[in-house]
Amino acid sequence: RIKQLEGENGELRRLLRLDETVALAATHARVVFRDPAVGGRRLQISRGEQDGIAVGQPVLANGFLLGRISEVSKQTAGVLTIVDANCRVSVRPADTRCYGILAGAEDQSVLSRPVLLVRHLQLDCEIREGQVVETSDYSIAPPGIKVGTVVDAVPGPLGNEHLDRTIKIRPFVFDRAFTHVTVLTGSR
């Protein structure tokens, strides 16, 4: 029990440090439900409309992009995570001006560690394995929030290789090691 409390305490400390770096108002919430039918790709959190939560707001876990608010009630909200194909987010490989759309997990199996697809990148974009992928200027979240790292940058049959490029990334947030999230609710 002490180890669990120490872990939760560390997670809350990271959330407080995040408040200092994000230029948006933030609301912290506890994860109260993970939908096992969809492998945890949808969550319920302990904050809702009365706390300033609204559909479309970005959600972070441990400082990394987790997803977006998909539904809101008075006291709770639903989170659609980036692993779900319905949570489309504009992203870019760090240190580039190339933009793509994060399009959910390649394999929807609830047992596998997810690999996410980033589609519609420019063909001439210089991308390498291990490169960080972050939210872009056109995203639901402020630019520069880390999403994952590139695990496959080779052009191939995933997309239309004559028009654009698809890469694979491993998200920074993919497991159940978090119990609290941060919702970016607006400007300070």
Short mmCIF file of N, CA and C in Angstrom, two decimals:
data_model
loop_
_atom_site.label_atom_id
_atom_site.label_comp_id
_atom_site.label_asym_id
_atom_site.label_seq_id
_atom_site.Cartn_x
_atom_site.Cartn_y
_atom_site.Cartn_z
N ARG A 1 0.83 -1.20 0.00
CA ARG A 1 0.00 0.00 0.00
C ARG A 1 0.87 1.26 0.00
N ILE A 2 2.00 1.21 0.74
CA ILE A 2 2.90 2.35 0.79
C ILE A 2 3.49 2.62 -0.60
N LYS A 3 3.89 1.56 -1.31
CA LYS A 3 4.44 1.72 -2.66
C LYS A 3 3.41 2.36 -3.58
N GLN A 4 2.15 1.95 -3.46
CA GLN A 4 1.07 2.50 -4.29
C GLN A 4 0.91 4.00 -4.01
N LEU A 5 0.92 4.38 -2.73
CA LEU A 5 0.77 5.78 -2.35
C LEU A 5 1.96 6.61 -2.81
N GLU A 6 3.19 6.04 -2.71
CA GLU A 6 4.37 6.75 -3.20
C GLU A 6 4.28 6.98 -4.70
N GLY A 7 3.81 5.97 -5.45
CA GLY A 7 3.66 6.11 -6.90
C GLY A 7 2.63 7.18 -7.25
N GLU A 8 1.51 7.18 -6.55
CA GLU A 8 0.46 8.17 -6.78
C GLU A 8 0.95 9.57 -6.42
N ASN A 9 1.71 9.67 -5.34
CA ASN A 9 2.27 10.95 -4.92
C ASN A 9 3.22 11.50 -5.99
N GLY A 10 4.06 10.63 -6.55
CA GLY A 10 4.97 11.05 -7.63
C GLY A 10 4.21 11.51 -8.86
N GLU A 11 3.14 10.81 -9.19
CA GLU A 11 2.31 11.18 -10.33
C GLU A 11 1.68 12.56 -10.12
N LEU A 12 1.20 12.82 -8.91
CA LEU A 12 0.60 14.12 -8.62
C LEU A 12 1.65 15.24 -8.65
N ARG A 13 2.87 14.96 -8.21
CA ARG A 13 3.94 15.95 -8.29
C ARG A 13 4.24 16.31 -9.74
N ARG A 14 4.26 15.28 -10.63
CA ARG A 14 4.49 15.54 -12.06
C ARG A 14 3.37 16.41 -12.62
N LEU A 15 2.14 16.17 -12.20
CA LEU A 15 1.01 16.98 -12.67
C LEU A 15 1.18 18.44 -12.25
N LEU A 16 1.64 18.68 -11.04
CA LEU A 16 1.85 20.04 -10.56
C LEU A 16 2.95 20.75 -11.36
N ARG A 17 4.02 20.02 -11.69
CA ARG A 17 5.08 20.61 -12.52
C ARG A 17 4.54 20.93 -13.90
N LEU A 18 3.64 20.11 -14.42
CA LEU A 18 3.05 20.36 -15.73
C LEU A 18 2.29 21.68 -15.72
N ASP A 19 1.59 21.99 -14.64
CA ASP A 19 0.86 23.25 -14.53
C ASP A 19 1.76 24.45 -14.78
N GLU A 20 3.02 24.36 -14.33
CA GLU A 20 3.94 25.47 -14.47
C GLU A 20 4.39 25.66 -15.91
N THR A 21 4.38 24.61 -16.72
CA THR A 21 4.90 24.70 -18.08
C THR A 21 3.82 24.90 -19.13
N VAL A 22 2.60 24.52 -18.86
CA VAL A 22 1.53 24.64 -19.84
C VAL A 22 0.89 26.01 -19.71
N ALA A 23 0.74 26.71 -20.82
CA ALA A 23 0.20 28.07 -20.80
C ALA A 23 -1.33 28.08 -20.84
N LEU A 24 -1.95 26.99 -20.49
CA LEU A 24 -3.40 26.90 -20.46
C LEU A 24 -3.87 26.55 -19.06
N ALA A 25 -5.10 26.93 -18.77
CA ALA A 25 -5.69 26.50 -17.50
C ALA A 25 -5.85 24.98 -17.56
N ALA A 26 -5.63 24.33 -16.44
CA ALA A 26 -5.69 22.88 -16.39
C ALA A 26 -6.52 22.43 -15.20
N THR A 27 -7.22 21.33 -15.40
CA THR A 27 -7.98 20.71 -14.32
C THR A 27 -7.49 19.27 -14.18
N HIS A 28 -7.19 18.88 -12.97
CA HIS A 28 -6.72 17.52 -12.71
C HIS A 28 -7.91 16.66 -12.33
N ALA A 29 -7.87 15.41 -12.75
CA ALA A 29 -8.97 14.48 -12.46
C ALA A 29 -8.42 13.09 -12.21
N ARG A 30 -9.21 12.30 -11.51
CA ARG A 30 -8.88 10.90 -11.24
C ARG A 30 -9.58 10.03 -12.28
N VAL A 31 -8.91 9.00 -12.75
CA VAL A 31 -9.54 8.03 -13.64
C VAL A 31 -10.43 7.14 -12.78
N VAL A 32 -11.74 7.13 -13.09
CA VAL A 32 -12.67 6.35 -12.27
C VAL A 32 -13.14 5.08 -12.97
N PHE A 33 -12.91 5.00 -14.30
CA PHE A 33 -13.34 3.80 -15.03
C PHE A 33 -12.54 3.67 -16.32
N ARG A 34 -12.11 2.46 -16.62
CA ARG A 34 -11.48 2.12 -17.89
C ARG A 34 -12.36 1.06 -18.54
N ASP A 35 -12.81 1.32 -19.74
CA ASP A 35 -13.73 0.39 -20.41
C ASP A 35 -12.97 -0.86 -20.86
N PRO A 36 -13.17 -1.99 -20.17
CA PRO A 36 -12.43 -3.20 -20.53
C PRO A 36 -12.86 -3.78 -21.87
N ALA A 37 -14.05 -3.44 -22.33
CA ALA A 37 -14.54 -3.97 -23.59
C ALA A 37 -13.74 -3.44 -24.78
N VAL A 38 -13.10 -2.30 -24.61
CA VAL A 38 -12.30 -1.72 -25.69
C VAL A 38 -10.84 -1.56 -25.28
N GLY A 39 -10.39 -2.39 -24.37
CA GLY A 39 -8.98 -2.41 -23.98
C GLY A 39 -8.49 -1.14 -23.32
N GLY A 40 -9.38 -0.42 -22.65
CA GLY A 40 -8.97 0.80 -21.97
C GLY A 40 -8.80 1.99 -22.89
N ARG A 41 -9.26 1.87 -24.14
CA ARG A 41 -9.14 3.01 -25.07
C ARG A 41 -10.11 4.13 -24.73
N ARG A 42 -11.06 3.85 -23.86
CA ARG A 42 -12.01 4.87 -23.40
C ARG A 42 -12.00 4.86 -21.88
N LEU A 43 -11.94 6.06 -21.31
CA LEU A 43 -11.86 6.22 -19.86
C LEU A 43 -12.97 7.14 -19.38
N GLN A 44 -13.27 7.05 -18.10
CA GLN A 44 -14.18 8.00 -17.45
C GLN A 44 -13.35 8.69 -16.37
N ILE A 45 -13.51 10.03 -16.26
CA ILE A 45 -12.75 10.77 -15.25
C ILE A 45 -13.70 11.47 -14.28
N SER A 46 -13.14 11.89 -13.15
CA SER A 46 -13.93 12.41 -12.02
C SER A 46 -14.27 13.89 -12.10
N ARG A 47 -14.14 14.50 -13.23
CA ARG A 47 -14.50 15.91 -13.41
C ARG A 47 -15.45 16.01 -14.60
N GLY A 48 -16.30 17.06 -14.56
CA GLY A 48 -17.28 17.21 -15.62
C GLY A 48 -17.57 18.67 -15.92
N GLU A 49 -18.75 18.88 -16.47
CA GLU A 49 -19.18 20.21 -16.91
C GLU A 49 -19.07 21.26 -15.79
N GLN A 50 -19.43 20.87 -14.57
CA GLN A 50 -19.36 21.82 -13.45
C GLN A 50 -17.92 22.23 -13.12
N ASP A 51 -16.95 21.50 -13.64
CA ASP A 51 -15.54 21.81 -13.40
C ASP A 51 -14.90 22.49 -14.61
N GLY A 52 -15.70 22.85 -15.61
CA GLY A 52 -15.18 23.51 -16.80
C GLY A 52 -14.73 22.58 -17.90
N ILE A 53 -15.06 21.31 -17.80
CA ILE A 53 -14.68 20.32 -18.81
C ILE A 53 -15.67 20.41 -19.98
N ALA A 54 -15.14 20.36 -21.21
CA ALA A 54 -15.98 20.43 -22.41
C ALA A 54 -15.47 19.44 -23.46
N VAL A 55 -16.35 19.02 -24.33
CA VAL A 55 -16.01 18.09 -25.41
C VAL A 55 -14.90 18.71 -26.28
N GLY A 56 -13.91 17.89 -26.61
CA GLY A 56 -12.82 18.31 -27.48
C GLY A 56 -11.57 18.74 -26.77
N GLN A 57 -11.63 18.97 -25.45
CA GLN A 57 -10.44 19.42 -24.73
C GLN A 57 -9.40 18.30 -24.67
N PRO A 58 -8.11 18.65 -24.81
CA PRO A 58 -7.05 17.64 -24.74
C PRO A 58 -6.84 17.13 -23.31
N VAL A 59 -6.45 15.86 -23.23
CA VAL A 59 -6.20 15.21 -21.95
C VAL A 59 -4.78 14.66 -21.96
N LEU A 60 -4.04 14.92 -20.88
CA LEU A 60 -2.67 14.46 -20.74
C LEU A 60 -2.56 13.49 -19.57
N ALA A 61 -1.63 12.57 -19.67
CA ALA A 61 -1.28 11.68 -18.56
C ALA A 61 0.24 11.73 -18.42
N ASN A 62 0.71 12.04 -17.23
CA ASN A 62 2.15 12.16 -16.97
C ASN A 62 2.82 13.15 -17.92
N GLY A 63 2.08 14.16 -18.40
CA GLY A 63 2.64 15.19 -19.27
C GLY A 63 2.62 14.86 -20.74
N PHE A 64 2.14 13.67 -21.12
CA PHE A 64 2.07 13.25 -22.52
C PHE A 64 0.62 13.24 -22.98
N LEU A 65 0.40 13.41 -24.29
CA LEU A 65 -0.96 13.40 -24.80
C LEU A 65 -1.59 12.03 -24.63
N LEU A 66 -2.75 12.00 -23.99
CA LEU A 66 -3.50 10.76 -23.79
C LEU A 66 -4.69 10.68 -24.73
N GLY A 67 -5.36 11.80 -24.98
CA GLY A 67 -6.54 11.79 -25.84
C GLY A 67 -7.29 13.09 -25.73
N ARG A 68 -8.63 13.00 -25.89
CA ARG A 68 -9.47 14.19 -25.81
C ARG A 68 -10.79 13.84 -25.14
N ILE A 69 -11.44 14.86 -24.62
CA ILE A 69 -12.75 14.66 -23.99
C ILE A 69 -13.76 14.37 -25.10
N SER A 70 -14.51 13.28 -24.95
CA SER A 70 -15.47 12.87 -25.98
C SER A 70 -16.92 13.05 -25.54
N GLU A 71 -17.15 13.09 -24.24
CA GLU A 71 -18.50 13.31 -23.73
C GLU A 71 -18.39 13.85 -22.32
N VAL A 72 -19.41 14.65 -21.94
CA VAL A 72 -19.37 15.31 -20.64
C VAL A 72 -20.74 15.24 -19.98
N SER A 73 -20.73 14.92 -18.69
CA SER A 73 -21.94 15.05 -17.87
C SER A 73 -21.62 16.10 -16.80
N LYS A 74 -22.53 16.32 -15.92
CA LYS A 74 -22.33 17.36 -14.90
C LYS A 74 -21.09 17.09 -14.04
N GLN A 75 -20.87 15.81 -13.64
CA GLN A 75 -19.80 15.50 -12.70
C GLN A 75 -18.69 14.62 -13.25
N THR A 76 -18.84 14.06 -14.44
CA THR A 76 -17.82 13.20 -15.02
C THR A 76 -17.65 13.51 -16.51
N ALA A 77 -16.61 12.93 -17.09
CA ALA A 77 -16.38 13.10 -18.52
C ALA A 77 -15.76 11.83 -19.09
N GLY A 78 -16.03 11.58 -20.36
CA GLY A 78 -15.43 10.46 -21.07
C GLY A 78 -14.22 10.92 -21.85
N VAL A 79 -13.19 10.08 -21.87
CA VAL A 79 -11.96 10.38 -22.60
C VAL A 79 -11.79 9.33 -23.69
N LEU A 80 -11.60 9.80 -24.91
CA LEU A 80 -11.26 8.93 -26.03
C LEU A 80 -9.75 9.02 -26.19
N THR A 81 -9.04 7.90 -26.02
CA THR A 81 -7.58 7.95 -26.03
C THR A 81 -7.05 7.90 -27.46
N ILE A 82 -5.79 8.28 -27.61
CA ILE A 82 -5.16 8.32 -28.93
C ILE A 82 -5.01 6.94 -29.56
N VAL A 83 -5.20 5.89 -28.78
CA VAL A 83 -5.13 4.54 -29.33
C VAL A 83 -6.37 4.25 -30.18
N ASP A 84 -7.47 4.92 -29.90
CA ASP A 84 -8.72 4.73 -30.64
C ASP A 84 -8.63 5.45 -31.99
N ALA A 85 -9.03 4.77 -33.05
CA ALA A 85 -8.97 5.35 -34.41
C ALA A 85 -9.87 6.57 -34.57
N ASN A 86 -10.84 6.75 -33.68
CA ASN A 86 -11.74 7.90 -33.77
C ASN A 86 -11.16 9.16 -33.14
N CYS A 87 -10.02 9.05 -32.50
CA CYS A 87 -9.37 10.21 -31.87
C CYS A 87 -8.28 10.72 -32.81
N ARG A 88 -8.66 11.50 -33.78
CA ARG A 88 -7.71 12.03 -34.78
C ARG A 88 -7.06 13.29 -34.23
N VAL A 89 -5.73 13.35 -34.34
CA VAL A 89 -4.98 14.48 -33.80
C VAL A 89 -3.90 14.87 -34.81
N SER A 90 -3.73 16.16 -35.03
CA SER A 90 -2.66 16.65 -35.90
C SER A 90 -1.34 16.62 -35.13
N VAL A 91 -0.34 15.95 -35.70
CA VAL A 91 0.96 15.79 -35.06
C VAL A 91 2.07 16.08 -36.07
N ARG A 92 3.29 16.15 -35.55
CA ARG A 92 4.45 16.32 -36.42
C ARG A 92 5.67 15.69 -35.76
N PRO A 93 6.57 15.14 -36.56
CA PRO A 93 7.85 14.71 -36.00
C PRO A 93 8.58 15.95 -35.49
N ALA A 94 9.17 15.86 -34.30
CA ALA A 94 9.85 17.01 -33.70
C ALA A 94 10.91 17.56 -34.64
N ASP A 95 11.09 18.87 -34.59
CA ASP A 95 12.10 19.57 -35.38
C ASP A 95 11.87 19.49 -36.88
N THR A 96 10.61 19.31 -37.29
CA THR A 96 10.27 19.33 -38.72
C THR A 96 9.07 20.26 -38.91
N ARG A 97 8.79 20.58 -40.15
CA ARG A 97 7.58 21.32 -40.50
C ARG A 97 6.62 20.39 -41.25
N CYS A 98 6.74 19.10 -41.01
CA CYS A 98 5.87 18.09 -41.64
C CYS A 98 4.71 17.80 -40.70
N TYR A 99 3.53 17.68 -41.26
CA TYR A 99 2.34 17.43 -40.45
C TYR A 99 1.65 16.16 -40.91
N GLY A 100 1.07 15.45 -39.95
CA GLY A 100 0.31 14.25 -40.25
C GLY A 100 -0.85 14.12 -39.28
N ILE A 101 -1.65 13.09 -39.49
CA ILE A 101 -2.80 12.83 -38.64
C ILE A 101 -2.58 11.53 -37.89
N LEU A 102 -2.58 11.61 -36.57
CA LEU A 102 -2.51 10.43 -35.72
C LEU A 102 -3.84 9.70 -35.87
N ALA A 103 -3.78 8.44 -36.29
CA ALA A 103 -4.99 7.73 -36.71
C ALA A 103 -5.25 6.45 -35.94
N GLY A 104 -4.88 6.40 -34.67
CA GLY A 104 -5.20 5.23 -33.84
C GLY A 104 -4.22 4.09 -34.01
N ALA A 105 -4.54 2.99 -33.34
CA ALA A 105 -3.65 1.83 -33.30
C ALA A 105 -3.74 1.01 -34.57
N GLU A 106 -2.59 0.49 -34.97
CA GLU A 106 -2.52 -0.39 -36.13
C GLU A 106 -3.25 -1.70 -35.81
N ASP A 107 -3.06 -2.21 -34.61
CA ASP A 107 -3.66 -3.46 -34.17
C ASP A 107 -4.61 -3.14 -33.03
N GLN A 108 -5.88 -3.43 -33.18
CA GLN A 108 -6.87 -3.09 -32.16
C GLN A 108 -6.98 -4.16 -31.06
N SER A 109 -6.07 -5.13 -31.05
CA SER A 109 -6.07 -6.15 -30.00
C SER A 109 -5.88 -5.51 -28.64
N VAL A 110 -6.65 -5.95 -27.68
CA VAL A 110 -6.54 -5.37 -26.33
C VAL A 110 -5.33 -5.92 -25.58
N LEU A 111 -4.68 -6.94 -26.12
CA LEU A 111 -3.56 -7.56 -25.43
C LEU A 111 -2.21 -6.99 -25.84
N SER A 112 -2.13 -6.38 -27.02
CA SER A 112 -0.83 -5.95 -27.51
C SER A 112 -0.50 -4.51 -27.10
N ARG A 113 0.77 -4.25 -26.99
CA ARG A 113 1.23 -2.88 -26.75
C ARG A 113 1.01 -2.11 -28.05
N PRO A 114 0.29 -1.00 -28.02
CA PRO A 114 -0.13 -0.38 -29.27
C PRO A 114 1.00 0.26 -30.07
N VAL A 115 0.85 0.18 -31.38
CA VAL A 115 1.65 0.93 -32.33
C VAL A 115 0.63 1.78 -33.08
N LEU A 116 0.84 3.10 -33.06
CA LEU A 116 -0.11 4.01 -33.68
C LEU A 116 0.36 4.41 -35.07
N LEU A 117 -0.59 4.72 -35.92
CA LEU A 117 -0.29 5.16 -37.28
C LEU A 117 -0.38 6.68 -37.37
N VAL A 118 0.57 7.27 -38.05
CA VAL A 118 0.51 8.69 -38.41
C VAL A 118 0.44 8.72 -39.92
N ARG A 119 -0.68 9.21 -40.44
CA ARG A 119 -0.92 9.21 -41.89
C ARG A 119 -0.78 10.61 -42.48
N HIS A 120 -0.65 10.64 -43.80
CA HIS A 120 -0.68 11.86 -44.61
C HIS A 120 0.49 12.81 -44.37
N LEU A 121 1.65 12.24 -44.04
CA LEU A 121 2.87 13.06 -43.95
C LEU A 121 3.40 13.32 -45.36
N GLN A 122 4.08 14.45 -45.55
CA GLN A 122 4.67 14.75 -46.83
C GLN A 122 5.74 13.71 -47.18
N LEU A 123 5.85 13.38 -48.46
CA LEU A 123 6.82 12.38 -48.90
C LEU A 123 8.27 12.79 -48.63
N ASP A 124 8.56 14.07 -48.72
CA ASP A 124 9.95 14.52 -48.59
C ASP A 124 10.36 14.81 -47.15
N CYS A 125 9.54 14.46 -46.20
CA CYS A 125 9.82 14.71 -44.80
C CYS A 125 10.92 13.77 -44.30
N GLU A 126 11.94 14.33 -43.66
CA GLU A 126 13.04 13.54 -43.10
C GLU A 126 12.60 12.99 -41.74
N ILE A 127 12.37 11.68 -41.67
CA ILE A 127 11.92 11.05 -40.42
C ILE A 127 12.82 9.86 -40.14
N ARG A 128 13.18 9.70 -38.87
CA ARG A 128 14.05 8.59 -38.48
C ARG A 128 13.45 7.85 -37.29
N GLU A 129 13.78 6.59 -37.17
CA GLU A 129 13.33 5.82 -36.02
C GLU A 129 13.89 6.44 -34.75
N GLY A 130 13.06 6.45 -33.70
CA GLY A 130 13.46 7.03 -32.42
C GLY A 130 13.12 8.50 -32.29
N GLN A 131 12.74 9.15 -33.39
CA GLN A 131 12.39 10.57 -33.37
C GLN A 131 11.10 10.77 -32.60
N VAL A 132 11.03 11.82 -31.81
CA VAL A 132 9.84 12.14 -31.02
C VAL A 132 8.77 12.73 -31.94
N VAL A 133 7.53 12.34 -31.72
CA VAL A 133 6.38 12.92 -32.42
C VAL A 133 5.60 13.71 -31.38
N GLU A 134 5.18 14.94 -31.77
CA GLU A 134 4.50 15.83 -30.84
C GLU A 134 3.30 16.47 -31.51
N THR A 135 2.46 17.10 -30.71
CA THR A 135 1.31 17.79 -31.27
C THR A 135 1.79 18.96 -32.14
N SER A 136 1.03 19.23 -33.19
CA SER A 136 1.41 20.28 -34.14
C SER A 136 0.68 21.59 -33.82
N ASP A 137 0.97 22.60 -34.62
CA ASP A 137 0.31 23.89 -34.48
C ASP A 137 -1.19 23.81 -34.78
N TYR A 138 -1.63 22.75 -35.44
CA TYR A 138 -3.02 22.61 -35.86
C TYR A 138 -3.78 21.57 -35.03
N SER A 139 -3.27 21.25 -33.88
CA SER A 139 -3.81 20.18 -33.06
C SER A 139 -4.86 20.67 -32.07
N ILE A 140 -5.58 19.71 -31.46
CA ILE A 140 -6.52 20.02 -30.39
C ILE A 140 -5.78 20.49 -29.14
N ALA A 141 -4.51 20.13 -29.05
CA ALA A 141 -3.68 20.47 -27.90
C ALA A 141 -2.66 21.53 -28.32
N PRO A 142 -2.08 22.24 -27.36
CA PRO A 142 -1.02 23.19 -27.71
C PRO A 142 0.12 22.46 -28.43
N PRO A 143 0.82 23.14 -29.33
CA PRO A 143 1.92 22.49 -30.04
C PRO A 143 3.05 22.09 -29.09
N GLY A 144 3.71 20.97 -29.42
CA GLY A 144 4.88 20.56 -28.67
C GLY A 144 4.64 19.56 -27.56
N ILE A 145 3.40 19.12 -27.36
CA ILE A 145 3.15 18.09 -26.34
C ILE A 145 3.55 16.74 -26.93
N LYS A 146 4.41 16.04 -26.23
CA LYS A 146 4.94 14.77 -26.75
C LYS A 146 3.85 13.69 -26.80
N VAL A 147 3.88 12.93 -27.91
CA VAL A 147 2.89 11.87 -28.15
C VAL A 147 3.55 10.50 -28.13
N GLY A 148 4.70 10.36 -28.80
CA GLY A 148 5.37 9.06 -28.87
C GLY A 148 6.66 9.16 -29.66
N THR A 149 7.24 7.99 -29.97
CA THR A 149 8.47 7.94 -30.78
C THR A 149 8.25 7.07 -32.01
N VAL A 150 8.94 7.43 -33.07
CA VAL A 150 8.84 6.70 -34.34
C VAL A 150 9.49 5.33 -34.19
N VAL A 151 8.76 4.28 -34.59
CA VAL A 151 9.32 2.92 -34.58
C VAL A 151 9.47 2.36 -35.99
N ASP A 152 8.81 2.97 -36.96
CA ASP A 152 8.94 2.53 -38.35
C ASP A 152 8.72 3.73 -39.25
N ALA A 153 9.79 4.19 -39.89
CA ALA A 153 9.72 5.36 -40.75
C ALA A 153 9.90 5.02 -42.23
N VAL A 154 9.90 3.73 -42.54
CA VAL A 154 10.13 3.31 -43.92
C VAL A 154 8.85 3.48 -44.73
N PRO A 155 8.93 4.22 -45.86
CA PRO A 155 7.73 4.32 -46.71
C PRO A 155 7.35 2.93 -47.20
N GLY A 156 6.07 2.69 -47.29
CA GLY A 156 5.64 1.37 -47.72
C GLY A 156 4.17 1.30 -48.01
N PRO A 157 3.61 0.13 -47.96
CA PRO A 157 2.23 -0.09 -48.41
C PRO A 157 1.15 0.37 -47.44
N LEU A 158 1.51 1.06 -46.34
CA LEU A 158 0.49 1.48 -45.38
C LEU A 158 -0.40 2.58 -45.92
N GLY A 159 0.13 3.38 -46.80
CA GLY A 159 -0.65 4.48 -47.37
C GLY A 159 -0.46 4.50 -48.87
N ASN A 160 -0.84 5.57 -49.48
CA ASN A 160 -0.59 5.73 -50.90
C ASN A 160 0.78 6.37 -51.03
N GLU A 161 1.81 5.54 -51.23
CA GLU A 161 3.18 6.04 -51.20
C GLU A 161 3.51 7.00 -52.35
N HIS A 162 2.57 7.20 -53.28
CA HIS A 162 2.80 8.16 -54.36
C HIS A 162 2.31 9.56 -53.96
N LEU A 163 1.43 9.64 -52.97
CA LEU A 163 0.86 10.92 -52.57
C LEU A 163 1.32 11.38 -51.19
N ASP A 164 1.42 10.45 -50.26
CA ASP A 164 1.81 10.82 -48.90
C ASP A 164 2.47 9.62 -48.23
N ARG A 165 2.76 9.78 -46.95
CA ARG A 165 3.53 8.78 -46.22
C ARG A 165 2.85 8.46 -44.90
N THR A 166 2.95 7.21 -44.48
CA THR A 166 2.44 6.77 -43.19
C THR A 166 3.61 6.20 -42.39
N ILE A 167 3.69 6.60 -41.11
CA ILE A 167 4.72 6.05 -40.22
C ILE A 167 4.04 5.41 -39.01
N LYS A 168 4.81 4.64 -38.25
CA LYS A 168 4.31 4.01 -37.03
C LYS A 168 5.03 4.62 -35.84
N ILE A 169 4.27 4.87 -34.76
CA ILE A 169 4.89 5.38 -33.54
C ILE A 169 4.43 4.56 -32.34
N ARG A 170 5.26 4.57 -31.31
CA ARG A 170 4.91 3.95 -30.03
C ARG A 170 4.55 5.09 -29.09
N PRO A 171 3.31 5.12 -28.56
CA PRO A 171 2.93 6.24 -27.69
C PRO A 171 3.66 6.20 -26.35
N PHE A 172 3.89 7.38 -25.79
CA PHE A 172 4.50 7.46 -24.46
C PHE A 172 3.53 6.96 -23.40
N VAL A 173 2.24 7.21 -23.58
CA VAL A 173 1.22 6.75 -22.65
C VAL A 173 0.48 5.60 -23.31
N PHE A 174 0.66 4.40 -22.79
CA PHE A 174 0.00 3.25 -23.41
C PHE A 174 -0.47 2.22 -22.39
N ASP A 175 -0.10 2.39 -21.17
CA ASP A 175 -0.45 1.37 -20.19
C ASP A 175 -1.39 1.94 -19.14
N ARG A 176 -1.54 1.23 -18.09
CA ARG A 176 -2.46 1.64 -17.02
C ARG A 176 -1.71 2.16 -15.81
N ALA A 177 -0.51 2.68 -16.03
CA ALA A 177 0.33 3.12 -14.93
C ALA A 177 -0.03 4.52 -14.45
N PHE A 178 -1.16 5.05 -14.86
CA PHE A 178 -1.56 6.37 -14.39
C PHE A 178 -2.95 6.27 -13.78
N THR A 179 -3.18 7.06 -12.75
CA THR A 179 -4.49 7.08 -12.09
C THR A 179 -5.11 8.47 -12.15
N HIS A 180 -4.31 9.46 -12.57
CA HIS A 180 -4.77 10.84 -12.67
C HIS A 180 -4.43 11.39 -14.05
N VAL A 181 -5.23 12.33 -14.52
CA VAL A 181 -4.99 12.97 -15.80
C VAL A 181 -5.12 14.48 -15.63
N THR A 182 -4.67 15.21 -16.64
CA THR A 182 -4.81 16.66 -16.69
C THR A 182 -5.61 17.01 -17.93
N VAL A 183 -6.66 17.78 -17.76
CA VAL A 183 -7.46 18.27 -18.89
C VAL A 183 -7.10 19.73 -19.09
N LEU A 184 -6.69 20.08 -20.32
CA LEU A 184 -6.38 21.46 -20.65
C LEU A 184 -7.70 22.13 -21.00
N THR A 185 -8.13 23.07 -20.13
CA THR A 185 -9.48 23.59 -20.22
C THR A 185 -9.61 24.96 -20.89
N GLY A 186 -8.52 25.65 -21.15
CA GLY A 186 -8.61 26.96 -21.80
C GLY A 186 -7.46 27.84 -21.43
N SER A 187 -7.50 29.09 -21.89
CA SER A 187 -6.40 30.00 -21.62
C SER A 187 -6.48 30.55 -20.22
N ARG A 188 -5.31 30.85 -19.66
CA ARG A 188 -5.23 31.37 -18.28
C ARG A 188 -5.57 32.84 -18.27
#
